[in-house]
Every structure is written in structure tokens, then in C-alpha cells.
Short mmCIF file of C-alpha atoms in Angstrom, two decimals:
data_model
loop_
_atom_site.label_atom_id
_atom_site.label_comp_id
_atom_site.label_asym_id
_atom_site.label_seq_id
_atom_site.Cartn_x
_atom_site.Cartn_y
_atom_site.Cartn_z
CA UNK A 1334 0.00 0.00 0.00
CA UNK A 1335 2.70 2.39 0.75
CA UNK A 1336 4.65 1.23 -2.05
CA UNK A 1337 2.02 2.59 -3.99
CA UNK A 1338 1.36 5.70 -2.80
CA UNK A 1339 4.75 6.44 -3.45
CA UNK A 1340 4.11 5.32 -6.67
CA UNK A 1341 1.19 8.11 -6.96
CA UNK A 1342 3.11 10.77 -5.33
CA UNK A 1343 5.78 10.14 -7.55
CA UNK A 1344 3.51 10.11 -10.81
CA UNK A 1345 1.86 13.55 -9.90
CA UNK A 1346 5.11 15.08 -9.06
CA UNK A 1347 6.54 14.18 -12.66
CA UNK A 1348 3.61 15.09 -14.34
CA UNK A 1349 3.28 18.76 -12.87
CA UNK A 1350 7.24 18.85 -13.83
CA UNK A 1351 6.38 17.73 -17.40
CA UNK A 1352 3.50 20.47 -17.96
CA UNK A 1353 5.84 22.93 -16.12
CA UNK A 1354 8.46 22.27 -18.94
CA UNK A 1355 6.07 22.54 -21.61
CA UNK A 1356 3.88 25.62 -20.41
CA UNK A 1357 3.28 26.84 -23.37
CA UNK A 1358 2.42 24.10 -25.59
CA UNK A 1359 0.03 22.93 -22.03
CA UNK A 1360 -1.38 26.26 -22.09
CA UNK A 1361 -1.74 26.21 -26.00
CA UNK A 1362 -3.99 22.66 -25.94
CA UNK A 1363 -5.68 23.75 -22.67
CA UNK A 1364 -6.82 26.86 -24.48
CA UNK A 1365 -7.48 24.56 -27.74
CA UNK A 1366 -9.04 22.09 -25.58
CA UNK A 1367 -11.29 24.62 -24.05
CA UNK A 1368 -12.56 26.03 -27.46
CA UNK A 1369 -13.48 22.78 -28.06
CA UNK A 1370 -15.45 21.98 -24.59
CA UNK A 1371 -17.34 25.56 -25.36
CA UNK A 1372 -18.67 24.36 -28.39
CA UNK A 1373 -18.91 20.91 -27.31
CA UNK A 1374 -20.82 22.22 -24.30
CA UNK A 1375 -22.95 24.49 -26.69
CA UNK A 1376 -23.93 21.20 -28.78
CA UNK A 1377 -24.73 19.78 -25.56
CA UNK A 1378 -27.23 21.83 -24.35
CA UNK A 1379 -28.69 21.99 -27.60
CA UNK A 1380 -29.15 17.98 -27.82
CA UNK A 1381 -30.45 17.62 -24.42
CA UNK A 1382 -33.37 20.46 -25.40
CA UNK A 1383 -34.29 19.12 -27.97
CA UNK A 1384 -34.87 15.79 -26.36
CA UNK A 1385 -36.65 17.82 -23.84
CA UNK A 1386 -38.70 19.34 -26.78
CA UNK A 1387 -39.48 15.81 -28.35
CA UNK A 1388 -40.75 14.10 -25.35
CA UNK A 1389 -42.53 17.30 -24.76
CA UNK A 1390 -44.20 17.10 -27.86
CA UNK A 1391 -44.90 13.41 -28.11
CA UNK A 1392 -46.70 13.48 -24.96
CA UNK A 1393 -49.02 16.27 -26.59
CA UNK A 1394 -49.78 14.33 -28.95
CA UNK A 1395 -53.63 13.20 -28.28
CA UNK A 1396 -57.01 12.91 -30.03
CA UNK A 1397 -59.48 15.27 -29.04
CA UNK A 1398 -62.97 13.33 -28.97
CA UNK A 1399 -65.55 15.94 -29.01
CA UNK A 1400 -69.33 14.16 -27.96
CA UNK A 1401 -72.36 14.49 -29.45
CA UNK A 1402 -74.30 16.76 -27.14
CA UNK A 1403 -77.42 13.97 -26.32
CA UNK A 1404 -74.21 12.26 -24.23
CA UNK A 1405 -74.26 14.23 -21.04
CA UNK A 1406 -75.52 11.64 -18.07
CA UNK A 1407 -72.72 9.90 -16.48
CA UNK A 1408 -73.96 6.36 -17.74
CA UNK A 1409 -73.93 7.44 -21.44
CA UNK A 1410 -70.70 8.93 -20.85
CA UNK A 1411 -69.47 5.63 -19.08
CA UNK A 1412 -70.52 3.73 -21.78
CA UNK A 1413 -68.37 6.42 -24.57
CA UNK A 1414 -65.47 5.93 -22.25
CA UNK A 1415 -65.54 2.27 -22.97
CA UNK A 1416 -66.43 1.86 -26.37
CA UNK A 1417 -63.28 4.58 -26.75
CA UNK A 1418 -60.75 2.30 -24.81
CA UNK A 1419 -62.04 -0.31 -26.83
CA UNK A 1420 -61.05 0.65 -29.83
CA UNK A 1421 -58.09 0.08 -31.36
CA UNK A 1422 -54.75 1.44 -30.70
CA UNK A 1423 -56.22 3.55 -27.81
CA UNK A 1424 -54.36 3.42 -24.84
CA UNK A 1425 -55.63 5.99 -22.82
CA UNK A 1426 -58.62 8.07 -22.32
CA UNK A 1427 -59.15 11.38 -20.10
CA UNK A 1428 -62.63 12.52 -20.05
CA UNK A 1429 -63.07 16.05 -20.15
CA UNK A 1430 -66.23 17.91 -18.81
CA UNK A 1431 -68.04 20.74 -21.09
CA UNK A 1432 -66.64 22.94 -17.89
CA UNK A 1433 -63.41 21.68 -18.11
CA UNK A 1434 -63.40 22.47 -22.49
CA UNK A 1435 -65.00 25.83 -21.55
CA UNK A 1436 -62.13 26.83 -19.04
CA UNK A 1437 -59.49 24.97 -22.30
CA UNK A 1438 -61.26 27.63 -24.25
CA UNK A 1439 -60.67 30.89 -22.05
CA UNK A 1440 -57.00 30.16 -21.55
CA UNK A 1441 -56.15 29.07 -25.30
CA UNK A 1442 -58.55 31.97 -26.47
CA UNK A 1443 -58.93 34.72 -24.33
CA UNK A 1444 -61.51 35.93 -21.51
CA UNK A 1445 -63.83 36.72 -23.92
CA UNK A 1446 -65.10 33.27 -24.04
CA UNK A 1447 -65.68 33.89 -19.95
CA UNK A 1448 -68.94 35.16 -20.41
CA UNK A 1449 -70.46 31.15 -21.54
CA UNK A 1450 -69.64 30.09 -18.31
CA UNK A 1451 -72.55 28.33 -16.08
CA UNK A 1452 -75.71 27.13 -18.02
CA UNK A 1453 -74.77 29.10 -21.11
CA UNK A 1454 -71.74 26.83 -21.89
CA UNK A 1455 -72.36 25.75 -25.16
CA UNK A 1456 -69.83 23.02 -25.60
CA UNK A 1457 -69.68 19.28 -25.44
CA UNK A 1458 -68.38 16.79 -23.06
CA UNK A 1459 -65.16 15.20 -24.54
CA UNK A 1460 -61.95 12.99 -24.13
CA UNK A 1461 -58.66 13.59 -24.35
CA UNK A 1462 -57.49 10.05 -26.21
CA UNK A 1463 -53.68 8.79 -26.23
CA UNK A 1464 -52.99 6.68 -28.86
CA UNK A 1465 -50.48 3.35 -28.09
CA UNK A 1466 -48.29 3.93 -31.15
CA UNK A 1467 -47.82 7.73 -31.97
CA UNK A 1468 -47.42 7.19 -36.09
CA UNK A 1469 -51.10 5.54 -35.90
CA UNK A 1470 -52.89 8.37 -34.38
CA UNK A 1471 -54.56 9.27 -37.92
CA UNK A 1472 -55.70 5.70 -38.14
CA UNK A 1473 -56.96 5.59 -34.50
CA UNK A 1474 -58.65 9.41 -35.22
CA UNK A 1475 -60.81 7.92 -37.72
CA UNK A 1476 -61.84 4.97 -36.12
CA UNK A 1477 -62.84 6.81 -32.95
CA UNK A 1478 -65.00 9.67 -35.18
CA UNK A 1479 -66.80 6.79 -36.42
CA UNK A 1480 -68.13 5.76 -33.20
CA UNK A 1481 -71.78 6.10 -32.61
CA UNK A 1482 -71.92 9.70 -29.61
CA UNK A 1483 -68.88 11.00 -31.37
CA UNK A 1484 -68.93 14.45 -33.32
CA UNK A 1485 -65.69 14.88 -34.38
CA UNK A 1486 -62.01 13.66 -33.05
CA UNK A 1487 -59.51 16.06 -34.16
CA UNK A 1488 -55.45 16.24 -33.64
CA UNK A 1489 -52.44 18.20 -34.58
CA UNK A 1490 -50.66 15.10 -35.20
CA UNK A 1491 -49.39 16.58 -38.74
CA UNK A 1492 -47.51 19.40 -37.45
CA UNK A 1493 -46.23 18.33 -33.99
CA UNK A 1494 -44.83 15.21 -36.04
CA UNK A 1495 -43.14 17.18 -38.40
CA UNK A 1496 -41.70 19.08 -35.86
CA UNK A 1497 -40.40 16.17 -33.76
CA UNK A 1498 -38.96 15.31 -37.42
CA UNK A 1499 -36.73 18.04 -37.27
CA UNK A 1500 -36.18 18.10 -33.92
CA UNK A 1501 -34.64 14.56 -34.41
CA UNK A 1502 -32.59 15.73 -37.22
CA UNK A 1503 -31.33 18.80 -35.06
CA UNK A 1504 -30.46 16.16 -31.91
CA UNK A 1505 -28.18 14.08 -34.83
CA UNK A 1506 -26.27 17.00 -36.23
CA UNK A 1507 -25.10 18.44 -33.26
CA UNK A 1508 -24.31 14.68 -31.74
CA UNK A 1509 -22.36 14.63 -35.17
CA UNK A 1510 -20.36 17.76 -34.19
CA UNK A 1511 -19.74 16.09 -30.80
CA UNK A 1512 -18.22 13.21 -32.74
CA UNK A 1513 -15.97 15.43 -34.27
CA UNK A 1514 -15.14 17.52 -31.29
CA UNK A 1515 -13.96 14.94 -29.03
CA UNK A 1516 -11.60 13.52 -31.53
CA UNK A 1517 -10.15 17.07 -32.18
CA UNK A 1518 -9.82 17.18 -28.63
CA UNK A 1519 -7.68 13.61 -28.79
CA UNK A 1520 -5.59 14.48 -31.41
CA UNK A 1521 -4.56 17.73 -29.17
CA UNK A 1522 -3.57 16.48 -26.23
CA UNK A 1523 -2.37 13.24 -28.27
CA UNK A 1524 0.03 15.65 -30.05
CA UNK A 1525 1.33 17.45 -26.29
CA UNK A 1526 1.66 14.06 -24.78
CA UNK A 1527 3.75 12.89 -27.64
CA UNK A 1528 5.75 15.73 -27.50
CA UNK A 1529 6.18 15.81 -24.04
CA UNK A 1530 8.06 12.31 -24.28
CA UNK A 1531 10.03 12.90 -26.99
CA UNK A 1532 11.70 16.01 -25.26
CA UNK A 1533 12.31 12.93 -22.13
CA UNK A 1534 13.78 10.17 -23.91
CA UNK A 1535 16.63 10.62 -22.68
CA UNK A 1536 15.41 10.32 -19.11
CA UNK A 1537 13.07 7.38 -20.61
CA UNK A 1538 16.20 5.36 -21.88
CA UNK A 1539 17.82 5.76 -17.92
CA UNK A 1540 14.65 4.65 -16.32
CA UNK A 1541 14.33 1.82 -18.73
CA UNK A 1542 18.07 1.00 -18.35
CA UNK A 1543 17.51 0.84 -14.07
CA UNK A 1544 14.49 -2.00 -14.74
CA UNK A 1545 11.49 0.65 -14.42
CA UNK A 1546 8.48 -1.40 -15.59
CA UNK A 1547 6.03 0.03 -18.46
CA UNK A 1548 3.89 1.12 -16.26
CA UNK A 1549 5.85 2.75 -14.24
CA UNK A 1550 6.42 5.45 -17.11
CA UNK A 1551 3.28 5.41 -18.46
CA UNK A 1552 1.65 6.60 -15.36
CA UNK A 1553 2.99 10.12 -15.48
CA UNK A 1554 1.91 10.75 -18.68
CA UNK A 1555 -1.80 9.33 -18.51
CA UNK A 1556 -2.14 11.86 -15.52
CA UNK A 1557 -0.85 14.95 -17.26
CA UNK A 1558 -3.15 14.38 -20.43
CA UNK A 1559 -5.77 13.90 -17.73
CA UNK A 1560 -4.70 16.87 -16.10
CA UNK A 1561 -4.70 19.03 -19.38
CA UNK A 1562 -7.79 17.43 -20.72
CA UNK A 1563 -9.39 18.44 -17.04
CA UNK A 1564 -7.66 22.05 -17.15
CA UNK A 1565 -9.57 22.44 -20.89
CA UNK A 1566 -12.93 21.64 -19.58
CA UNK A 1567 -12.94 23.67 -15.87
CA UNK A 1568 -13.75 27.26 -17.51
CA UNK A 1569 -16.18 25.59 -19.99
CA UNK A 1570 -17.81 24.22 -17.07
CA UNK A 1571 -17.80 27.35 -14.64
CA UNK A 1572 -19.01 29.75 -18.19
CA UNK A 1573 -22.12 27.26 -18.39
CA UNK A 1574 -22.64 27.31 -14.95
CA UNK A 1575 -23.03 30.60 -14.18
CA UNK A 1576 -24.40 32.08 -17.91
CA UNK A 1577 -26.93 28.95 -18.15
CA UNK A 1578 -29.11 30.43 -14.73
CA UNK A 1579 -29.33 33.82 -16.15
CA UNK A 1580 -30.42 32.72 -19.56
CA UNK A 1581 -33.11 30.55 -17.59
CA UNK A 1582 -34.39 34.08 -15.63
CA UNK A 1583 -34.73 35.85 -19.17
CA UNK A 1584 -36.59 33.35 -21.13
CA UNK A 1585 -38.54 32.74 -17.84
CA UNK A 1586 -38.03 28.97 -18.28
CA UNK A 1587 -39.03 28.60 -21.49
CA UNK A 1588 -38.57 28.69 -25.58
CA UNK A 1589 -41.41 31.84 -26.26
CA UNK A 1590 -44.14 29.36 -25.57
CA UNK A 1591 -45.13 27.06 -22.73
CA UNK A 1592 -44.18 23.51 -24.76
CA UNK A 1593 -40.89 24.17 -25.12
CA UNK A 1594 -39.96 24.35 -21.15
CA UNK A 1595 -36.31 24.69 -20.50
CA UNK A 1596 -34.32 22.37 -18.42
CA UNK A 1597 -34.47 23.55 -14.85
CA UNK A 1598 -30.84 25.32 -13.78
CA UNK A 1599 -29.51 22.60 -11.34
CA UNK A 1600 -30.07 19.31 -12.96
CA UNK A 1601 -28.83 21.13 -16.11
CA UNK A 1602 -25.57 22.48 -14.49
CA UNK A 1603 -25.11 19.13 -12.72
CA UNK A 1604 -25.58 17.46 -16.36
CA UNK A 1605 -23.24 20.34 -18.00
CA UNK A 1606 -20.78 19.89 -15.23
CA UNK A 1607 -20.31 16.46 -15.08
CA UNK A 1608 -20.26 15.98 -18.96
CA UNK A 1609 -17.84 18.45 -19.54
CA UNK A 1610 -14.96 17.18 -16.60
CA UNK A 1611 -15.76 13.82 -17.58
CA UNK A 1612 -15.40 14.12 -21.37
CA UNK A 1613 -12.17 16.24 -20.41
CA UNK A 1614 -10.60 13.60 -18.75
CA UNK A 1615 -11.48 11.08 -20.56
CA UNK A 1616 -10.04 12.72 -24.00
CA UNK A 1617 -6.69 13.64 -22.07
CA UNK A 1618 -6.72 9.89 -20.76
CA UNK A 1619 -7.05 7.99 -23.98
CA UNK A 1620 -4.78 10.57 -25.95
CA UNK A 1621 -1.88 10.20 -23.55
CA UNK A 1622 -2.47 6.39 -23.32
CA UNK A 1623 -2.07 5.97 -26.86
CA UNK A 1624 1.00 8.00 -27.22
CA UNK A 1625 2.33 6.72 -24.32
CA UNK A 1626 1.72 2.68 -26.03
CA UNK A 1627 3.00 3.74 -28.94
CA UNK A 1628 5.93 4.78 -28.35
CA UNK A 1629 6.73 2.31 -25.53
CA UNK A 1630 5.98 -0.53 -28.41
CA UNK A 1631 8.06 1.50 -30.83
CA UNK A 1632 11.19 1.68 -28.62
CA UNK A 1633 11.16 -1.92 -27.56
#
């Protein structure tokens, strides 16, 4: 055990040496590396919206059963409910009262429509109606408007599905640009690390020479492209952090309307902030680990 905290000490002390020797080219792929986790972050917060957005969307997505107006006791309206669930591809069915529409009405409408309210309400009872399979609502919409007590069963299944459509293709261009961030953000620190040992190889050959195991030189290394890769990401992380909650308090939670809700500010800093350090780390580990095995199997 103590052996190998030495080991650890050791490591971290020659990889703070190595990125002391190389401060510039360090500060040069930290500041690369940072570009990258801005944008990277960016595309981030962009993807997770939009799967926000989707789900929002897709759970809007429902039939509106209007009722003939003779179906107003609570038997005939028992007996809709179950001739609706009935049917198929219906997997859910919310009844909604002709109060309930009227008070739908005022707030999608206006107070205007305030004045109906009591016995001059002249809507219908109705259901709200989920279908089981979201690309089968039009099928499921005409089989419920040709059910005896129903007047009409509308949706805007057309438009909200086009516009999950290209909020899909939105959520796979920016993971596309995530792709190509992270490996930019490889082949950075990838190119430090690499130069890093050259400039030892001298000190490589001695340590070699004394018996020092593969490990045992590889271990510096892996921590300072974890270190660098870390050092790129921690302003990234801190400039989402604090701009994200103030971006929240001007849109007031939201994309102009009420559908497209933002993600609240902590679970989307603790998403921002762990995603960023992790993917940091990560990059600087796997860059430095295959510089560091490449040139240990080159100089064997």
C-alpha cells in the first residue's frame, strides 16, 4: 500500500514537472481544448433540449374526442369511455367535462369566451385520447369519429410530427459535431503528450536501463493528459454554470411558448458539469495512453 502511494506521489510530481516544462504548448492545448469543450458544451445543451422538446411534444400528442351533445348523463358517458378504450390502438382516455373544455377555451382563447360560463356553456363533453403507437394516431382518429356519440375527433398530429422530425434531425447534427469535437480534442492532447516524451527520452532510456516497468512510465503521462484534458474543460464548465441560470431568468423557463420548457438550472448544471470534466478527462486519458503505447511498443 505504501509502495504505492509512493508510486502516486511520484507520478503527480513528474507530471506537474512535465506540464511545467512545456507551459506553453500545455497552455496552447488547454486553451485549444477549451474552445473545443465551449462548443462541445454548446452542442450539448442543444441535444439535451431538444430531447426535452421531443418528449414534450410526443406526450401532446392526443385525439381530441368531441361528444355528441345527447351524451351528457354519467352512464352514457361511461358507456363512450368504454367503447373509446375499446377501440383500437387507444391506450388511454381522459374525459373532459363541457366545464373543463369551456375553461381549455378561455386560456387558449382569451376571456372573452368567460362570459359562456354556467348554463350558457355551449360546448360538449369530450376525451382527451392517447394513442399506443404515436405514427397511428390518424388511423386511430378515424376509427374513434366513427363511433356512434362522437362528433368529431380532431389532432395536430401533422404538425407536432413534423416538428419532432426536425427536432430529431437537429439532436443528430449536433451529436455529429460532438463526434468530431472529441476527436479534435484527442488528437490535441495526443500531439502534447507525444511531445512531451520525446523532449524525455533521454530520461526514458535511464529509467528503462535501471528495470522501471512500463507502467511505471506510463503513469505520469496518462495523468498529465488527464490533467490538461481536465484544465480544458474547468472554464467551460464554470461559463455554463453561471451564464446557463441567467439565460433561464430571461426566457422565464421557457422557448417563447409554454411547450418548449427549458431544463431547470440545477439538474442542467449538474448534467453540463459532469459531462464536460468527464469528457475532459477522458479525451486527455485515452490521448496520452495511446502515445504513451505507442511509443513504448516503438522503442522496444
Amino acid at each position: 500500500m505504501r509502495t504505492r502511494l509512493n508510486l502516486l506521489k511520484y507520478s503527480i510530481k513528474n507530471a506537474l514537472i512535465g506540464m511545467a516544462r512545456h507551459w506553453t504548448l500545455v497552455l496552447s492545448c488547454a486553451a485549444t481544448v477549451f474552445m473545443t469543450m465551449l462548443l462541445l458544451g454548446l452542442f450539448l445543451m442543444t441535444v439535451l433540449h431538444v430531447n426535452r422538446f421531443s418528449d414534450s411534444a410526443m406526450d401532446d400528442l392526443r385525439i381530441h374526442v368531441i361528444l355528441e351533445e345527447q351524451v351528457e348523463d354519467p352512464q352514457a358517458i361511461a358507456q363512450m369511455e368504454a367503447d373509446i378504450l375499446n377501440t383500437q390502438g387507444v391506450k388511454q382516455a381522459v374525459f373532459s367535462g363541457k366545464d373543463q373544455e369551456l375553461e381549455l377555451m378561455i386560456q387558449e382563447k382569451g376571456e372573452a369566451f368567460a362570459a359562456y360560463r354556467g348554463e350558457q356553456n355551449p360546448l360538449s363533453n369530450a376525451f382527451f385520447v392517447y394513442p399506443e403507437k404515436e405514427k397511428e394516431i390518424d388511423a386511430v382518429a378515424k376509427r374513434l369519429k366513427s363511433l356512434d356519440g362522437v362528433a368529431d375527433a380532431v389532432y395536430g398530429g401533422q404538425s407536432v410530427g413534423e416538428m419532432v422530425k426536425v427536432l430529431t434531425m437537429v439532436k443528430w447534427v449536433s451529436f455529429g459535431f460532438e463526434l468530431l469535437l472529441f476527436l479534435l480534442s484527442l488528437y490535441l492532447i495526443y500531439n502534447t503528450i507525444r511531445s512531451a516524451i520525446y523532449s524525455r527520452q533521454s530520461e526514458i532510456s535511464i529509467m528503462r536501463t535501471v528495470g522501471a516497468s512500463s507502467s511505471f512510465i506510463r503513469i505520469p503521462f496518462l495523468l498529465e493528459g488527464t490533467l490538461i484534458g481536465l484544465l480544458g474543460a474547468l472554464l467551460p464548465c464554470l461559463f455554463y454554470i453561471f451564464t446557463y441560470p441567467v439565460l433561464y431568468q430571461a426566457m422565464h423557463g421557457m422557448f417563447f411558448v409554454p411547450l418548449f420548457k427549458m431544463i431547470p438550472v440545477n439538474q442542467m448544471n449538474a448534467w453540463i458539469g459532469w459531462s464536460l470534466l468527464s469528457t475532459g478527462a477522458m479525451a486527455g486519458l485515452c490521448a496520452s495512453l495511446l502515445a504513451v503505447s505507442r511509443y513504448i511498443r516503438s522503442s522496444r
